[in-house]
CSV table of C-alpha atoms and ligand atoms in Angstrom, one decimal:
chain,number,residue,atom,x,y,z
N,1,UNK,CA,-53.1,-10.6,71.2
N,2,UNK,CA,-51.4,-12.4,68.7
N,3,UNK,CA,-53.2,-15.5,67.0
N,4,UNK,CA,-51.3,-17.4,64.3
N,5,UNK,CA,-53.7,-20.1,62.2
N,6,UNK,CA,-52.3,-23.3,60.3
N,7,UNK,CA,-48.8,-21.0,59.4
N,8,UNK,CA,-46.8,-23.0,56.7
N,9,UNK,CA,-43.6,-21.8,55.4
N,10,UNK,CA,-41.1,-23.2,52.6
N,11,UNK,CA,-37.6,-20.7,52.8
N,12,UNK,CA,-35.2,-21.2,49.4
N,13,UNK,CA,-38.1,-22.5,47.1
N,14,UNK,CA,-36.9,-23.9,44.1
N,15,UNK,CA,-33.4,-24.4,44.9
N,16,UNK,CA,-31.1,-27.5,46.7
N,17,UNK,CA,-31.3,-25.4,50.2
N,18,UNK,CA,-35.5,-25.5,50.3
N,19,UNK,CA,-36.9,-26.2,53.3
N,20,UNK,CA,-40.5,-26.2,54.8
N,21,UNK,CA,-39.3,-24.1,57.6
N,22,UNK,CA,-42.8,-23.9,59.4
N,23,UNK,CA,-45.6,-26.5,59.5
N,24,UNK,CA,-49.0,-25.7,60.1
N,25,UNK,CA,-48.3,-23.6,63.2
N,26,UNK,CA,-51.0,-22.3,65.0
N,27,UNK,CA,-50.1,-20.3,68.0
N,28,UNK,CA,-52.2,-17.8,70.2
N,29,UNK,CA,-50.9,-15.4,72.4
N,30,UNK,CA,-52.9,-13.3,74.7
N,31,UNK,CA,-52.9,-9.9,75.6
N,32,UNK,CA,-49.7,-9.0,78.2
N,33,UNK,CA,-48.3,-12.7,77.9
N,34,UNK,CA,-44.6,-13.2,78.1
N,35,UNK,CA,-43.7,-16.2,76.3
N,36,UNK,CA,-40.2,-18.1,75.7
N,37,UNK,CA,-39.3,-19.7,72.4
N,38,UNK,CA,-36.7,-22.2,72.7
N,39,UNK,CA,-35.3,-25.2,70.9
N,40,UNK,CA,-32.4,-26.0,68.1
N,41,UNK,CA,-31.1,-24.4,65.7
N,42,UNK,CA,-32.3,-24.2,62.7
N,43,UNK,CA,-35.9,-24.8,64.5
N,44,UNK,CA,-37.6,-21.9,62.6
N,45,UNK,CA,-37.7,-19.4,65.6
N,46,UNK,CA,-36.7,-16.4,63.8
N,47,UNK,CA,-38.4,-16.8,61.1
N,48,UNK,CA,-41.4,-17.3,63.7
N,49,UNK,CA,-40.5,-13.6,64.1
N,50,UNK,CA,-39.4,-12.1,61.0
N,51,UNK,CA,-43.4,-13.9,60.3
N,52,UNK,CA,-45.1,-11.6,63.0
N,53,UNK,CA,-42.6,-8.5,62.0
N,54,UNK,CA,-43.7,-8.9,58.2
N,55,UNK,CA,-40.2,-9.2,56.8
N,56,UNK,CA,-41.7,-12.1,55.6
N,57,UNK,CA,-44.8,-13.5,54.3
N,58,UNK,CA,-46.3,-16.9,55.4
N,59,UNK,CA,-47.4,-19.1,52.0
N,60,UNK,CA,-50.6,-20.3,53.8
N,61,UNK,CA,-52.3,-19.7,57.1
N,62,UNK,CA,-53.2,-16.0,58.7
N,63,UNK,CA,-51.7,-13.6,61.4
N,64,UNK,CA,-53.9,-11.6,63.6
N,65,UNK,CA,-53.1,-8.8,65.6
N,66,UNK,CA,-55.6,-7.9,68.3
N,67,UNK,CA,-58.6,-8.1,65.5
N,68,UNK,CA,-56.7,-6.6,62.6
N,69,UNK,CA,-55.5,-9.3,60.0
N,70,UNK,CA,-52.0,-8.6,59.4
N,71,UNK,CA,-51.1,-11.6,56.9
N,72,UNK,CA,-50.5,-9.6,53.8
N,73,UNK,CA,-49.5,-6.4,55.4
N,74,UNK,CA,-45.8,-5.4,54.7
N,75,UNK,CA,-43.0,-4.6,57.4
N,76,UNK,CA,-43.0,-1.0,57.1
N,77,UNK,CA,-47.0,-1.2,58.3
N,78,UNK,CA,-46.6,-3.4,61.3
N,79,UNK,CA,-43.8,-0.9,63.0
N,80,UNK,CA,-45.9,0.3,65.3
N,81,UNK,CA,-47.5,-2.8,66.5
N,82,UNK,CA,-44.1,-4.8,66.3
N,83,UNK,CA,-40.9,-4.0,67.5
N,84,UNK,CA,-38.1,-6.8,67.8
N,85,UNK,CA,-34.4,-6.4,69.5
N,86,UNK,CA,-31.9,-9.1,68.1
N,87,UNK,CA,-28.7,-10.6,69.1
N,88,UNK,CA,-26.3,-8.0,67.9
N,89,UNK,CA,-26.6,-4.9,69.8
N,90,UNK,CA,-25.1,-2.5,67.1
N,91,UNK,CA,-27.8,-3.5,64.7
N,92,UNK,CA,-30.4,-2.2,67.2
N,93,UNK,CA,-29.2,1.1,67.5
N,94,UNK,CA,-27.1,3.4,65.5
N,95,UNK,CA,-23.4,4.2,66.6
N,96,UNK,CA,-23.0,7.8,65.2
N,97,UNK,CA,-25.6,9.4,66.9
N,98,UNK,CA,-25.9,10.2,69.9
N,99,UNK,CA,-28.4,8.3,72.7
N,100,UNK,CA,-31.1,10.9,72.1
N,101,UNK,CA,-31.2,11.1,68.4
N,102,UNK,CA,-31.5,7.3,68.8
N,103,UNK,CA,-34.4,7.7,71.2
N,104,UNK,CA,-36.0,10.1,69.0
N,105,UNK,CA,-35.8,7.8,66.2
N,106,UNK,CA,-37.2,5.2,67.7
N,107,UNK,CA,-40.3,7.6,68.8
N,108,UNK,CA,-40.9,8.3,65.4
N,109,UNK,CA,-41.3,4.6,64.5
N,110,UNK,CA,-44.3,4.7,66.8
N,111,UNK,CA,-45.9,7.9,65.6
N,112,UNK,CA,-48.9,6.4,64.3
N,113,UNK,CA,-50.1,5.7,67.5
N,114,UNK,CA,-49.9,9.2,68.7
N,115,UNK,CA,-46.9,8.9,70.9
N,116,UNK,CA,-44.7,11.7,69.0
N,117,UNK,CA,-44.0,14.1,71.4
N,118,UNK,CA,-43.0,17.5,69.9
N,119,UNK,CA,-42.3,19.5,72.8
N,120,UNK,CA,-38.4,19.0,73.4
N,121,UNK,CA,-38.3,19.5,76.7
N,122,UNK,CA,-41.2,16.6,77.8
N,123,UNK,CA,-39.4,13.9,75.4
N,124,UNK,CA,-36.2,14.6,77.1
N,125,UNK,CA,-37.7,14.3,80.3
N,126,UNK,CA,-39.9,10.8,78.9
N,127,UNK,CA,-36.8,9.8,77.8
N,128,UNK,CA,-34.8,10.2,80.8
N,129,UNK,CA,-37.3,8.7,82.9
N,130,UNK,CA,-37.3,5.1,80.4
N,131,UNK,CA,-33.2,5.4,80.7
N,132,UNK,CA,-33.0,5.5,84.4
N,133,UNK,CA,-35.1,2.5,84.8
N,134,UNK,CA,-31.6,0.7,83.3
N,135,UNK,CA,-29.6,1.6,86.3
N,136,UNK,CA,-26.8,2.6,83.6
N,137,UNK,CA,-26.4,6.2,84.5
N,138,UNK,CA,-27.2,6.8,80.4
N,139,UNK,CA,-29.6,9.6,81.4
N,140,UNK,CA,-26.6,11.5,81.8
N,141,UNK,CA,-25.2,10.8,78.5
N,142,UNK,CA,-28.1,11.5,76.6
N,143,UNK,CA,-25.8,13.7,74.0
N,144,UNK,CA,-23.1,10.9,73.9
N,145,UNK,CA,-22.4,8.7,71.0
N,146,UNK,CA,-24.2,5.6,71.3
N,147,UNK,CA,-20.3,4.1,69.3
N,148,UNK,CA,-19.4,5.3,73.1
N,149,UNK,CA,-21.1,2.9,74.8
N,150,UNK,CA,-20.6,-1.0,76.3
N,151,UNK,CA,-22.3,-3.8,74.1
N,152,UNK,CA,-25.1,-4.3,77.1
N,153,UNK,CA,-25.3,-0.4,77.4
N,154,UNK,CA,-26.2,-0.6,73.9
N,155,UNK,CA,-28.3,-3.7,73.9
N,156,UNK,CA,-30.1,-2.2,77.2
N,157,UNK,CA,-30.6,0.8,75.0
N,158,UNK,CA,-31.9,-1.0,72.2
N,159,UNK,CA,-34.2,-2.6,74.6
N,160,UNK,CA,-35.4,1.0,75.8
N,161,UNK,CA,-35.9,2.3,71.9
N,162,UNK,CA,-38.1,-0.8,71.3
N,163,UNK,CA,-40.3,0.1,74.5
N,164,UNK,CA,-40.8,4.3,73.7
N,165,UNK,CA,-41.8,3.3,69.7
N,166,UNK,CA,-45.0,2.1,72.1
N,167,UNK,CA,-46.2,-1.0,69.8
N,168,UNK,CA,-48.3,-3.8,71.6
N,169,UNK,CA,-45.9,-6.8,70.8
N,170,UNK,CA,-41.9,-6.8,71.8
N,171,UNK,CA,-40.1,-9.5,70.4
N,172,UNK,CA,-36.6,-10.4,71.7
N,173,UNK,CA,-34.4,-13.0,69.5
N,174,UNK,CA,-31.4,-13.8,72.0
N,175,UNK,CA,-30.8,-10.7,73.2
N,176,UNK,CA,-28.2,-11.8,75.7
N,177,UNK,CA,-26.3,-14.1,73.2
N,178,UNK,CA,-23.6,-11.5,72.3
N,179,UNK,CA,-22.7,-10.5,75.8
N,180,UNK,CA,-20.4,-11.8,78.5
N,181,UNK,CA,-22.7,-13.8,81.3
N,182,UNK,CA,-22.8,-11.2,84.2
N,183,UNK,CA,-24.1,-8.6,81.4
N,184,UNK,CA,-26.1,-10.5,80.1
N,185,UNK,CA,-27.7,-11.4,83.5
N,186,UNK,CA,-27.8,-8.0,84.0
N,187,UNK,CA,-29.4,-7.3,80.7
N,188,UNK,CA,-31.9,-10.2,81.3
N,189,UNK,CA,-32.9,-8.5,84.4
N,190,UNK,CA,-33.7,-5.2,83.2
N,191,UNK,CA,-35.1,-6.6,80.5
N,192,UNK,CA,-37.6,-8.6,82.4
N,193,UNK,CA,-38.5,-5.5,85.0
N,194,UNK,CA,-39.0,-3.3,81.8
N,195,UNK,CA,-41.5,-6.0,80.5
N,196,UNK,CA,-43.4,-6.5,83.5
N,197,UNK,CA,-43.8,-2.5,84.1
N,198,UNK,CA,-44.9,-1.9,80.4
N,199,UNK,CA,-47.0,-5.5,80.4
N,200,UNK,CA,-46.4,-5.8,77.2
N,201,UNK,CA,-47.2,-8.6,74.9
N,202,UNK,CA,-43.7,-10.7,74.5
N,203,UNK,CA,-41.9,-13.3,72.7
N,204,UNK,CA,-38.3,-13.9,73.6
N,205,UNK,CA,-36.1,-16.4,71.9
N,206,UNK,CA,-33.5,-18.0,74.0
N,207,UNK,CA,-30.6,-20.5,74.3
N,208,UNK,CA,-30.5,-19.9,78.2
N,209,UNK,CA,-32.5,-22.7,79.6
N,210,UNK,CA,-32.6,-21.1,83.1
N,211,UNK,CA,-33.9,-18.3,81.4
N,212,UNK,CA,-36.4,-20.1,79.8
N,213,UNK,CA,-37.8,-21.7,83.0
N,214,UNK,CA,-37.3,-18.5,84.9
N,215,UNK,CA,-39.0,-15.9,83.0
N,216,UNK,CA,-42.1,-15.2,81.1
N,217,UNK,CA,-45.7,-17.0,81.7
N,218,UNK,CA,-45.4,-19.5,79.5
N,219,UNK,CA,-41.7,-21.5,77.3
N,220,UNK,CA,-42.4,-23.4,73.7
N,221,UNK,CA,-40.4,-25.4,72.9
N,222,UNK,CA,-39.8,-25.6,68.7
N,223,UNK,CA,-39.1,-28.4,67.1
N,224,UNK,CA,-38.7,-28.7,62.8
N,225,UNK,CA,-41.0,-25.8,62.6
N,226,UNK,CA,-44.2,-27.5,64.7
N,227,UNK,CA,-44.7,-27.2,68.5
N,228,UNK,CA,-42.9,-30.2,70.3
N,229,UNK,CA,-44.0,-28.9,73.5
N,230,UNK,CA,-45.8,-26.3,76.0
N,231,UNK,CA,-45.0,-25.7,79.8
N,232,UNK,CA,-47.5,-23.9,81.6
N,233,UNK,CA,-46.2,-21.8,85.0
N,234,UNK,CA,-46.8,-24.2,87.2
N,235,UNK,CA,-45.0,-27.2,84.6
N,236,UNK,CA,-42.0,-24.5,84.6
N,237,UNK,CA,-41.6,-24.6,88.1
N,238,UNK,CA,-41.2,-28.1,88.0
N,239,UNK,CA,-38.0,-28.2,85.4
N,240,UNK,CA,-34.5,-27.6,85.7
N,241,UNK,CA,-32.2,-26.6,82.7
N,242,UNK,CA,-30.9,-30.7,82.7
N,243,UNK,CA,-34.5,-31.7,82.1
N,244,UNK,CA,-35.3,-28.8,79.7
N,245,UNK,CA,-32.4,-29.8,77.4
N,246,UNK,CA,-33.5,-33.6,77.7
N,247,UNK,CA,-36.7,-32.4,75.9
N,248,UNK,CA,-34.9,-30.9,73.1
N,249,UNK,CA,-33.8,-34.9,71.7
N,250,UNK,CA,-37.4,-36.0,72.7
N,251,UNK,CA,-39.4,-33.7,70.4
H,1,ADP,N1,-33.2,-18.1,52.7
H,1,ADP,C1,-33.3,-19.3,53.1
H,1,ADP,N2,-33.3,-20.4,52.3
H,1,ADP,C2,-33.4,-21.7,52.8
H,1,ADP,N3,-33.4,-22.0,54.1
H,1,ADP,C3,-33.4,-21.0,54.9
H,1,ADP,C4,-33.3,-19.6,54.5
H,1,ADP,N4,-33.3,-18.8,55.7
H,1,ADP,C5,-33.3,-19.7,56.7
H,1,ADP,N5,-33.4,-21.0,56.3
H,1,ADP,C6,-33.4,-22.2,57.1
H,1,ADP,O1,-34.6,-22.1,57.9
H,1,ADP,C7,-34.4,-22.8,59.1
H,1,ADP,C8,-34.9,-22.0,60.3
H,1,ADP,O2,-34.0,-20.9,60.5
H,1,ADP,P1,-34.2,-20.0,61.7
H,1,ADP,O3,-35.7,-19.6,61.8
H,1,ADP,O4,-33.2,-18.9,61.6
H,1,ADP,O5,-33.9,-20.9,62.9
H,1,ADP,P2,-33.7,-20.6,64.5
H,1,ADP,O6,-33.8,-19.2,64.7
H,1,ADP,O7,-34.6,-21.5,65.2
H,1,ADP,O8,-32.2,-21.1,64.8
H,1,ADP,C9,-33.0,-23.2,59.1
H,1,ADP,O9,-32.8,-24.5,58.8
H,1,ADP,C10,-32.3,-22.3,58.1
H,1,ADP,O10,-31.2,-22.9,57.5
H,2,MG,MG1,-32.5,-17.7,65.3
């Protein structure tokens, strides 16, 4: 669960570029919801995130995670309830080591919740079992340079390293931007299957309007940092991209 309350935000304070990024934003997210950010930019949806990761600090309002207050609490202490994929693959993951080591790394990140797993032989197997739910053929490769790989390999790794850290929340900030469109269908995809089979708590950012309307429980639209507008499953089934872009110049 996820509960933001009354959320305001002013980015560059103080300087010709300040802007009251977010306004009064109150948001609540259930347990195992999959919900779709969209709308300009410029709209404030990262910052949304970097909000909920901790990379930065709202100046009024609280953040609640499950029943643990989390407004004050820095990055570093919210790894292992958030973990967030962005746009550009190679920031996900690190090119000179090889697929495992990245694995491993991202294991650690999620040690706090007891989900180290010393034994060498049962990570490689947990790992293998996470990587051939890609359909990549990287559970082959596990000693290959992740430099070595394609940018939705790596982005589909990424994807996988945020999952095996084990936090509650997964936040995905246009994960598909970067690559070409049958990748990032493909990417999408997995992504989507990965989420459903963990049910983990979600918020995915996205420019792809059929994406918006076809995945997740639930699409927000963002507009200058308030909620312009909610569509419910059954209100989703009911758009098309031409109507969802319409709604962008209405709010
Ligand atoms: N350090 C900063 N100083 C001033 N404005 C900023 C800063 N960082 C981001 N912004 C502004 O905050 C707004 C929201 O940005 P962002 O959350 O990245 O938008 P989105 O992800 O919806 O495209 C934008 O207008 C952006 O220019
Ligand atoms: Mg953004």
């Amino acid at each position: 669960m996820i509960k933001l309350v009354s959320i305001n935000l002013t980015l560059g304070k103080g300087t010709t570029l300040e802007r009251h990024v977010l306004k009064d934003l109150s948001i609540h997210i259930a347990d195992g919801e999959f919900v779709v950010l969209i709308g300009g930019n410029g709209a404030g949806k990262s910052t949304l995130f970097s909000l909920i990761s901790g990379y930065r600090l709202s100046d009024s309002g609280a953040i609640w995670i499950d029943d643990q207050e989390v407004t004050k609490i820095p990055q570093h202490k919210r790894a292992a309830f958030v973990s967030e994929v962005m746009q550009d693959p190679k920031v996900g993951t690190m090119a000179h080591m090889t697929i495992e080591e990245n694995l491993s790394f991202a294991l650690m990140r999620g040690k706090r919740r007891g989900l180290t797993l010393h034994d060498c032989v049962k990570r490689r197997a947990f790992f293998r079992e996470k990587l051939a739910r890609l359909d990549m053929r990287l559970e082959d490769r596990m000693h290959e340079l992740v430099g070595n790989l394609s940018g939705g390999q790596r982005q589909a790794l990424a994807l996988i390293m945020a999952i095996v850290g084990g936090s509650k929340i997964l936040m995905l900030d246009e994960i598909t931007a970067a690559l070409d469109p049958k990748t990032a269908a493909n990417v999408m995809r997995i992504a989507a299957d990965v989420i459903r089979e963990e049910g983990r708590t979600t918020l995915m950012i996205t420019h792809n309007m059929a994406d918006a309307i076809h995945y997740g429980t639930r699409t927000i639209l963002l507009t200058n940092g308030q909620i312009g507008k909610c569509y419910n499953q059954d209100e989703k089934a009911q758009l098309t991209p031409a109507l969802l872009i319409n709604e962008f110049s209405m709010f």
